[in-house]
Coordinates of C-alpha atoms in Angstrom, one line a residue:
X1 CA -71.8 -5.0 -1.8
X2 CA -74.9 -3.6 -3.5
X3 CA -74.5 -1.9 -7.2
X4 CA -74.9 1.6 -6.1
X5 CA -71.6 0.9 -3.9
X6 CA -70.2 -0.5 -6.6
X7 CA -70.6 2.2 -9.2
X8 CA -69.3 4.3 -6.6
X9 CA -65.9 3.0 -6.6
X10 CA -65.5 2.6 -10.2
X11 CA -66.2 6.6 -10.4
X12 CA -63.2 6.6 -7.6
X13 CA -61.1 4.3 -8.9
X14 CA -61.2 5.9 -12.6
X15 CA -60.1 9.4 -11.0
X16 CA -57.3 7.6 -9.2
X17 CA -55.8 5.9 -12.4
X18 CA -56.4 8.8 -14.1
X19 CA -54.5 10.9 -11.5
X20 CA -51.8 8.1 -10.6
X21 CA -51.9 4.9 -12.4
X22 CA -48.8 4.0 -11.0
X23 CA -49.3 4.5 -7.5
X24 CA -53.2 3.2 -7.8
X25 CA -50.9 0.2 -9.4
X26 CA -48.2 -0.6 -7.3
X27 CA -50.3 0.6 -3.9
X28 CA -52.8 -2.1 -4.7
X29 CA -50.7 -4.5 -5.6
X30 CA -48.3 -3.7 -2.4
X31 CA -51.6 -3.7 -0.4
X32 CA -52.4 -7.5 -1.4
X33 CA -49.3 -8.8 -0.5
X34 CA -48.7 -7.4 3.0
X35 CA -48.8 -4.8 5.4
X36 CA -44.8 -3.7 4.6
X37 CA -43.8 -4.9 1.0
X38 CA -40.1 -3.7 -0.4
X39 CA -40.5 -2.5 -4.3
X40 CA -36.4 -2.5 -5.9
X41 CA -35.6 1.3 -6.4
X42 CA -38.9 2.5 -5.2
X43 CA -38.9 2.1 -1.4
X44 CA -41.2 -0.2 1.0
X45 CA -44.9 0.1 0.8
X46 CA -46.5 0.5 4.1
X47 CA -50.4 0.0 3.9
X48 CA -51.6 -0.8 7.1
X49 CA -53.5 1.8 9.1
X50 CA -51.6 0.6 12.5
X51 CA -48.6 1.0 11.1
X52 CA -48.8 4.1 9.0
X53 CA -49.7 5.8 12.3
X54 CA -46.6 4.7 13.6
X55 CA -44.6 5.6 11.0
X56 CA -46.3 9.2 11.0
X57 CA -46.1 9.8 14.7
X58 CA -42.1 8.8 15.2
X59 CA -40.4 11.6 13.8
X60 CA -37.6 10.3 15.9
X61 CA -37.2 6.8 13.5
X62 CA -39.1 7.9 10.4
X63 CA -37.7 11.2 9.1
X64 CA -39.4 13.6 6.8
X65 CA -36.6 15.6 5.8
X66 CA -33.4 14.1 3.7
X67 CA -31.4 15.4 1.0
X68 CA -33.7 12.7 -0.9
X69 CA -37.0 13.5 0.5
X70 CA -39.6 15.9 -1.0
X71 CA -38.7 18.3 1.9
X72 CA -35.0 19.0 0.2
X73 CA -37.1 20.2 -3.1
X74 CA -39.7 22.3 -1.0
X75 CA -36.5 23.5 0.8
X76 CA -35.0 25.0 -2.4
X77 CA -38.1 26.2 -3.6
X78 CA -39.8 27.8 -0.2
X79 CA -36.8 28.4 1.9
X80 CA -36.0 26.8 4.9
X81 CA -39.1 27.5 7.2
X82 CA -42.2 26.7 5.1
X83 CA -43.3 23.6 8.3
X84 CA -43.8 20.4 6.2
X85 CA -40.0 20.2 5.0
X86 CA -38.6 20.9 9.0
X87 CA -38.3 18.4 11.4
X88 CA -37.3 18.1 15.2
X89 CA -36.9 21.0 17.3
X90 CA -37.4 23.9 14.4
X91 CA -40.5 22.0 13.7
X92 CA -41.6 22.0 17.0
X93 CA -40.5 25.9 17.8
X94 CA -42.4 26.9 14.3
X95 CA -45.3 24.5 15.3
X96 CA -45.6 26.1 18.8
X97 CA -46.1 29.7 17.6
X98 CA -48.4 28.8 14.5
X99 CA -51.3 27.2 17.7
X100 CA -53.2 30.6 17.5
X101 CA -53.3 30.9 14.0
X102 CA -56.7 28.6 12.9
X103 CA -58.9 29.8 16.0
X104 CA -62.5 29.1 15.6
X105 CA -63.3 32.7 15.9
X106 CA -60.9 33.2 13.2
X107 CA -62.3 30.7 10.9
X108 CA -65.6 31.7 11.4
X109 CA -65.2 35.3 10.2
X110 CA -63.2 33.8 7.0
X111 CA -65.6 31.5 6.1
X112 CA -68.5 34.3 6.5
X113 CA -66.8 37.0 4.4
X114 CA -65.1 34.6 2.0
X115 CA -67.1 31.7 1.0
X116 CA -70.6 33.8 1.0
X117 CA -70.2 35.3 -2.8
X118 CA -69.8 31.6 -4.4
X119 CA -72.5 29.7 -1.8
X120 CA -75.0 32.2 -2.6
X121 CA -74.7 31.8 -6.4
X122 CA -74.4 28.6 -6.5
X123 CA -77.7 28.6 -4.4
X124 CA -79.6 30.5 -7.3
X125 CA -78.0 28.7 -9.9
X126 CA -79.8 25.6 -8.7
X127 CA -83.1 27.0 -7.2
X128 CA -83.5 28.5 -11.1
X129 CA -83.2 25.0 -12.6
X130 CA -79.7 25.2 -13.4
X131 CA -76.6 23.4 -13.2
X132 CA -73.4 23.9 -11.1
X133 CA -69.5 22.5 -11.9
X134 CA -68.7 21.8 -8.6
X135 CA -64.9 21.1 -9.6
X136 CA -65.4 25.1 -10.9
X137 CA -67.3 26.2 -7.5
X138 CA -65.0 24.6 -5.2
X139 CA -61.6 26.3 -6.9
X140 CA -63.8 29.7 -6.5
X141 CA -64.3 29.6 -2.7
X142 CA -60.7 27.9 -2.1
X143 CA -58.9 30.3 -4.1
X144 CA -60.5 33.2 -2.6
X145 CA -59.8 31.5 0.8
X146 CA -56.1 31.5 -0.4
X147 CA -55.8 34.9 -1.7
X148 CA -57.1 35.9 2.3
X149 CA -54.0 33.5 3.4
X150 CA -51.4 34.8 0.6
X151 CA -53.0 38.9 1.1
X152 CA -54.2 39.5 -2.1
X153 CA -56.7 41.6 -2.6
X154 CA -60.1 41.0 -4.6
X155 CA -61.6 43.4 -6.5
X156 CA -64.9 42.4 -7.1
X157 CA -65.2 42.7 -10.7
X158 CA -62.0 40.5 -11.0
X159 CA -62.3 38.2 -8.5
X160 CA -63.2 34.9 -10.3
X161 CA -60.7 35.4 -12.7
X162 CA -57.5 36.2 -9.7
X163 CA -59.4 33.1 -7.7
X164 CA -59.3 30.9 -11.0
X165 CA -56.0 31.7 -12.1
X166 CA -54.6 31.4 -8.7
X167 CA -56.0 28.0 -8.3
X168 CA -54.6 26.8 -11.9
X169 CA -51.2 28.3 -11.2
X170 CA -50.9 26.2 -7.5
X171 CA -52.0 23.2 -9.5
X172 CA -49.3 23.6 -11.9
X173 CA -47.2 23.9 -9.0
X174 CA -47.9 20.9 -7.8
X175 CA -48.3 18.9 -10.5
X176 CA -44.4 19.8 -11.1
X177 CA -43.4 18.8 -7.5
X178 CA -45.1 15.5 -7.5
X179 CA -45.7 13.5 -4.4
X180 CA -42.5 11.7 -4.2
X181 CA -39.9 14.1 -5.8
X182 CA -36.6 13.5 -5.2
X183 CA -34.9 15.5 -7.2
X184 CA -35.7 17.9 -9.6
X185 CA -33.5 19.5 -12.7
X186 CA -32.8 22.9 -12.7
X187 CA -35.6 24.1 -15.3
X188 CA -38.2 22.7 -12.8
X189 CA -36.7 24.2 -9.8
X190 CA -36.6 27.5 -11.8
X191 CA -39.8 27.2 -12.6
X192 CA -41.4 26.3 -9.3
X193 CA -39.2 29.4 -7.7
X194 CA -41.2 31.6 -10.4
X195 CA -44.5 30.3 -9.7
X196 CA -44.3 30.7 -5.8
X197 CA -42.5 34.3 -5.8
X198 CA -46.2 35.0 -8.1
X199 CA -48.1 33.4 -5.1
X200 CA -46.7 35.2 -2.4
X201 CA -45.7 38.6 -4.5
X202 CA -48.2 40.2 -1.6
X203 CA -47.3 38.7 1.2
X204 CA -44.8 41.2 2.5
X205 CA -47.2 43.5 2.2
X206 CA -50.0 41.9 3.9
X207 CA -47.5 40.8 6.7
X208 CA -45.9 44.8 7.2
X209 CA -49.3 45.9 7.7
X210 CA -50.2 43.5 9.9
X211 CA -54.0 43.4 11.5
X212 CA -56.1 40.6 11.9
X213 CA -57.9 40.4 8.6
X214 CA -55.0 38.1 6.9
X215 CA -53.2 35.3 7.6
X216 CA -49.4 37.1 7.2
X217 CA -51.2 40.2 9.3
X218 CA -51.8 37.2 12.1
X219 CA -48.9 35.3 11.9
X220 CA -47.0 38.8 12.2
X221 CA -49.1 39.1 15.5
X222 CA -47.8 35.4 16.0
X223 CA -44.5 36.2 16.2
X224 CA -43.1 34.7 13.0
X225 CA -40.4 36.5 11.1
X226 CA -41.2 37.3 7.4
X227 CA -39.6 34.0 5.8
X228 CA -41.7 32.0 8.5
X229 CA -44.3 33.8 7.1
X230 CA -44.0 33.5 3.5
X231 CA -43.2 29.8 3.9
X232 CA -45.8 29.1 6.2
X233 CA -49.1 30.8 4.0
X234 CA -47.6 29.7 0.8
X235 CA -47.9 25.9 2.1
X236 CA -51.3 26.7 3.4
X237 CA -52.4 28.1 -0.1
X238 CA -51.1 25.3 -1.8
X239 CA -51.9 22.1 0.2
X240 CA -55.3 24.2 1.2
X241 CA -56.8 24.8 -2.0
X242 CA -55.7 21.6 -3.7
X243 CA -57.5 19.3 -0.9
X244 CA -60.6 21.0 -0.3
X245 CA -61.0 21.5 -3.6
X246 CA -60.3 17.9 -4.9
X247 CA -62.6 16.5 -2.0
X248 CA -65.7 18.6 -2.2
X249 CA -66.9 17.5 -5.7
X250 CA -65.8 13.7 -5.0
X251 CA -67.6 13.8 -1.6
X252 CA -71.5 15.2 -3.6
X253 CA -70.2 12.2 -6.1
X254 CA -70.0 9.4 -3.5
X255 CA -73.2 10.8 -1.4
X256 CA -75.1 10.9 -4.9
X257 CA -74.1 7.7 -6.5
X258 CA -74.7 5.8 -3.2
X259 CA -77.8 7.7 -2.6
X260 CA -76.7 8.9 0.5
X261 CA -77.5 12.3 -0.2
X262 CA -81.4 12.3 0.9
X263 CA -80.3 10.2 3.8
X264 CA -78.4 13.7 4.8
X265 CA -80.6 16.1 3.7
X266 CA -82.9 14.2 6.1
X267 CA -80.5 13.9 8.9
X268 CA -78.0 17.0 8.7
X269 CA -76.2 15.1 12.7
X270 CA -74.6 12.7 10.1
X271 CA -72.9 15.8 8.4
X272 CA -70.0 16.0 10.5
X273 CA -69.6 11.6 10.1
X274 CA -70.3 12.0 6.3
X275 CA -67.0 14.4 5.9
X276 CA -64.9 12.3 8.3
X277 CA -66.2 9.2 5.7
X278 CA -65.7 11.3 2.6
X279 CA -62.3 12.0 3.4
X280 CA -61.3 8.7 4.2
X281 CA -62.4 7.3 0.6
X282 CA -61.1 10.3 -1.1
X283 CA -58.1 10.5 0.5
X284 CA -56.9 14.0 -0.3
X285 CA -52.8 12.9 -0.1
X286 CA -52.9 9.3 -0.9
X287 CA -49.4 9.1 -0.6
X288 CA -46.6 10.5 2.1
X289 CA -43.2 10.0 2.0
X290 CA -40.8 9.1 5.2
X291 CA -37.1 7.9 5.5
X292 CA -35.6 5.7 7.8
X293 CA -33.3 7.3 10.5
X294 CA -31.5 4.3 11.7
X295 CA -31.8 0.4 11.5
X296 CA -35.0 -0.2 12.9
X297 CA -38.1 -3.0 12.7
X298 CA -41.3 -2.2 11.5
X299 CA -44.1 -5.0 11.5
X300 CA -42.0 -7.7 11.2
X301 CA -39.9 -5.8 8.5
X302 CA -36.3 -4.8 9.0
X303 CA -35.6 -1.9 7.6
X304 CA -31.7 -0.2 7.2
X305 CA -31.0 3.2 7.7
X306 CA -31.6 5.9 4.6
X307 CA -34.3 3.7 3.1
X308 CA -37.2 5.2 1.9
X309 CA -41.3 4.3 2.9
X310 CA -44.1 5.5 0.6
X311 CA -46.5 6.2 3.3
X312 CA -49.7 5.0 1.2
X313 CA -53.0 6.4 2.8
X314 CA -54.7 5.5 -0.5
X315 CA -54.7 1.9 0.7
X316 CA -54.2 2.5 4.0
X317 CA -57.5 4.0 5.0
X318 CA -59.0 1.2 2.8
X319 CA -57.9 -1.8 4.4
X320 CA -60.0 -4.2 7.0
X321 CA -58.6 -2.4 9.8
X322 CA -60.8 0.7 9.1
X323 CA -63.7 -1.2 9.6
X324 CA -66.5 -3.3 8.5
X325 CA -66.7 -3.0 4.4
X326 CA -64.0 -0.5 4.5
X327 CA -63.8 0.2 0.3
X328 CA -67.7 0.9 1.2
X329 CA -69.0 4.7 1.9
X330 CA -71.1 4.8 4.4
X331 CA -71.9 8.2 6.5
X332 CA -73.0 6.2 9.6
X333 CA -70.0 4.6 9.8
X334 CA -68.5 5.1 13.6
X335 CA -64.9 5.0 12.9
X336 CA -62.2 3.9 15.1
X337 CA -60.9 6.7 17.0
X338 CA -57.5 5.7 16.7
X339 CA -57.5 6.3 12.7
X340 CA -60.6 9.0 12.5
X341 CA -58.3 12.1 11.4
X342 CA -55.6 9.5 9.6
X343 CA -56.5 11.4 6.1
X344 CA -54.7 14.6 7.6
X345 CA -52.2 12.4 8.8
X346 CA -51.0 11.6 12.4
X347 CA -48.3 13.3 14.6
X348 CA -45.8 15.9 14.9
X349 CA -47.5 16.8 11.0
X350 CA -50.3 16.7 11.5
X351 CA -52.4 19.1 8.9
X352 CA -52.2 22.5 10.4
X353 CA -55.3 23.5 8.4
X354 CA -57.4 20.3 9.1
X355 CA -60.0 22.4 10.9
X356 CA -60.4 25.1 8.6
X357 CA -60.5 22.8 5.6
X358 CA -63.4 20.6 7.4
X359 CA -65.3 23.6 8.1
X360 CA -64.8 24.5 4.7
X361 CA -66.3 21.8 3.5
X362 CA -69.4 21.6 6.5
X363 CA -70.5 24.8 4.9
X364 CA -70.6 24.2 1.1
X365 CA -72.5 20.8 1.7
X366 CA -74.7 22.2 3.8
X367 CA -75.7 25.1 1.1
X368 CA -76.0 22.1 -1.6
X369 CA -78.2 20.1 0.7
X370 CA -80.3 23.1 0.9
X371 CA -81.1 22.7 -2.7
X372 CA -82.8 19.8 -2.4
X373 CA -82.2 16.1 -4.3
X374 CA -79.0 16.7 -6.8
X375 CA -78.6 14.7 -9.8
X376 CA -74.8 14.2 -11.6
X377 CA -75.4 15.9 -15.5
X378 CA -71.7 15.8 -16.8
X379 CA -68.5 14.8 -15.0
X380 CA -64.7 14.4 -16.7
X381 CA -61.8 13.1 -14.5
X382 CA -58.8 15.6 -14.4
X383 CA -55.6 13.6 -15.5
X384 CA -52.1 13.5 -14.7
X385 CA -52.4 16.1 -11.7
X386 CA -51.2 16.4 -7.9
X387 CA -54.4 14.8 -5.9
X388 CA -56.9 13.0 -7.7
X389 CA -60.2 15.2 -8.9
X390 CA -62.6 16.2 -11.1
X391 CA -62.0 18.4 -14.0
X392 CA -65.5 19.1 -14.1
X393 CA -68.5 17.7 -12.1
X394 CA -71.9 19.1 -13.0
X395 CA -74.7 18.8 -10.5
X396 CA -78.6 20.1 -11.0
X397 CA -81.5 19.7 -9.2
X398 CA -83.1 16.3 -9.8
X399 CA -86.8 17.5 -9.1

């Protein structure tokens, strides 16, 4: 491993404690010891990349939804058809009518109207010599890709402020669920009722007058009822805007501090290989949740009905099986086909928005590569939130 590899995953592993020190902790330490490790109270450990994709494509043995899973918080919270707290046939019914949703058609037009206002300044910002937070740019063009999905209009000379706010207030959100809730008191389901009523308080609107412009205008058009609706773009606003913009400014870090970055700039086929890559290291979810339907084997490990797994990506897409050097980033890397989407997960929930949020991030490198070599001025980790990130990452123009 050379230095600049090396740097690279101490800037990584930093944000991750910062984020999580517990699950960094206990994920690594699970992670040494074997593929299926059993922590008292805490649930088994599963960190190998064959096995997570088991676990995430058999809804039938590994459950997502229990009265002690995440999905029984989200269920009090959301209501009952919000897609990642359903399972079996609902899941599939709700599944089957969101296919037209993401078309690329669709996504192009979003992309185009939405993202444009932030790309461009950033563009001048760093063709005048100046510097961009890219933690600050990406929660621009996410947030006003979420208030698109939540149907909330922009006026322009308010827009960073609704996009910023917005983005802050799904963070808090977040932050408050956790990735491994079980239960919540009542003050915190309260609170995270309050919060998402203020997310989707246009919705209904957006979804009576229908059209093709918005996401509840489409998924109207769809078929969905409005609680389908409501449930289904508030999940998209908040797991949408919280990846994206947690991988963007990690992903500039990694191709900068490996100097990677003129490599791409040089070869813009890798760009498609260098987000797949990005993703895998950053890991936007590093941690999923499933319990066990009946007695069942996994590996070698028996495992009794009602237990819990922690699903943990973080290591997961780290181990040998990814690879040669897999803790290494490397955008020429060909990765197995098997695990190359594993960061949005694998089977029946799989990330409806996987598409859009690659495209997302396809065009905002490909406007930063147009500005020629970047240097990193100022970065601070963000602490004790949902996904790991930056609180701020300054970038300028290096020549």
């Amino acid at each position: 491993m050379n230095i600049a590899q090396r740097h690279a995953r101490a800037r990584e592993r930093q944000l991750l404690i910062a984020a999580h020190p517990l699950i960094w902790l206990l994920g690594t330490a699970a992670a040494r010891i074997g593929s299926v490790v059993s922590l008292p109270r805490i649930g088994h450990f599963v960190s190998d990349p064959a096995l997570v994709r088991e676990v995430l494509g058999d809804a039938a043995r590994f459950s997502k939804t229990s009265d002690a899973a995440l999905s029984h918080v989200l269920t009090e919270v959301i209501g009952a058809s919000a897609l990642v707290n359903m399972d079996g046939e609902p899941h599939r019914r709700l599944r089957a009518k969101l296919q037209g949703l993401f078309t690329p058609h669709f996504m192009d037009e979003l992309l185009a109207r939405e993202m444009a206002p932030p790309l461009e300044d950033a563009a001048a910002v760093l063709a005048a010599g100046g510097s961009v937070d890219l933690a600050r740019f990406a929660k621009l063009f996410t947030g006003r890709i979420a208030c698109s999905l939540l149907g909330i209009a922009l006026p322009p000379e308010r827009a960073e402020d609704i996009c910023l706010k917005l983005y802050q207030s799904g963070q808090e959100f977040c932050a408050v669920l956790g990735l491994s809730s079980r239960r919540l008191g009542r003050s915190r389901i309260a609170f995270l009722r309050r919060r998402f009523e203020e997310f989707t308080a246009d919705t209904r609107a957006a979804y009576e007058a229908g059209g093709e412009t918005t996401v509840p205008g489409r998924l109207r058009a769809l078929g969905l009822d409005f609680e389908e609706s409501r449930g289904t773009a508030g999940l998209l606003f908040l797991a949408g805007t919280e990846t994206t913009a947690a991988a963007l400014p990690r992903i500039v870090s990694l191709l900068i501090e490996t100097g990677q970055w003129d490599l791409l700039a040089s070869r813009r086929d890798l760009l498609p290989a260098a987000i797949d890559e990005g993703l895998r290291l950053t890991t936007p979810v590093p941690l999923m949740t499933r319990h066990v339907v009946a007695d069942t084997t996994l590996g070698r490990k028996r495992l009794r009905a009602g237990e819990r797994l922690l699903v943990c990506l973080l290591t997961a897409l780290r181990a040998p099986g990814m690879g040669a050097a897999p803790r290494d980033f490397d955008i020429s890397r060909t990765q197995t086909p098997a695990f190359a989407h594993l960061a949005f997960g694998h089977g029946p929930h799989f990330c409806l928005g996987a598409a859009l949020g690659k495209r997302e991030l396809h065009a905002a490198l490909s406007t930063l590569l147009e500005a020629g070599p970047l240097a990193i001025s100022h970065r601070r980790a963000a602490r004790r939130i949902l996904l790991p990130a930056y609180e701020m990452l300054e970038v300028r123009r290096s020549s």
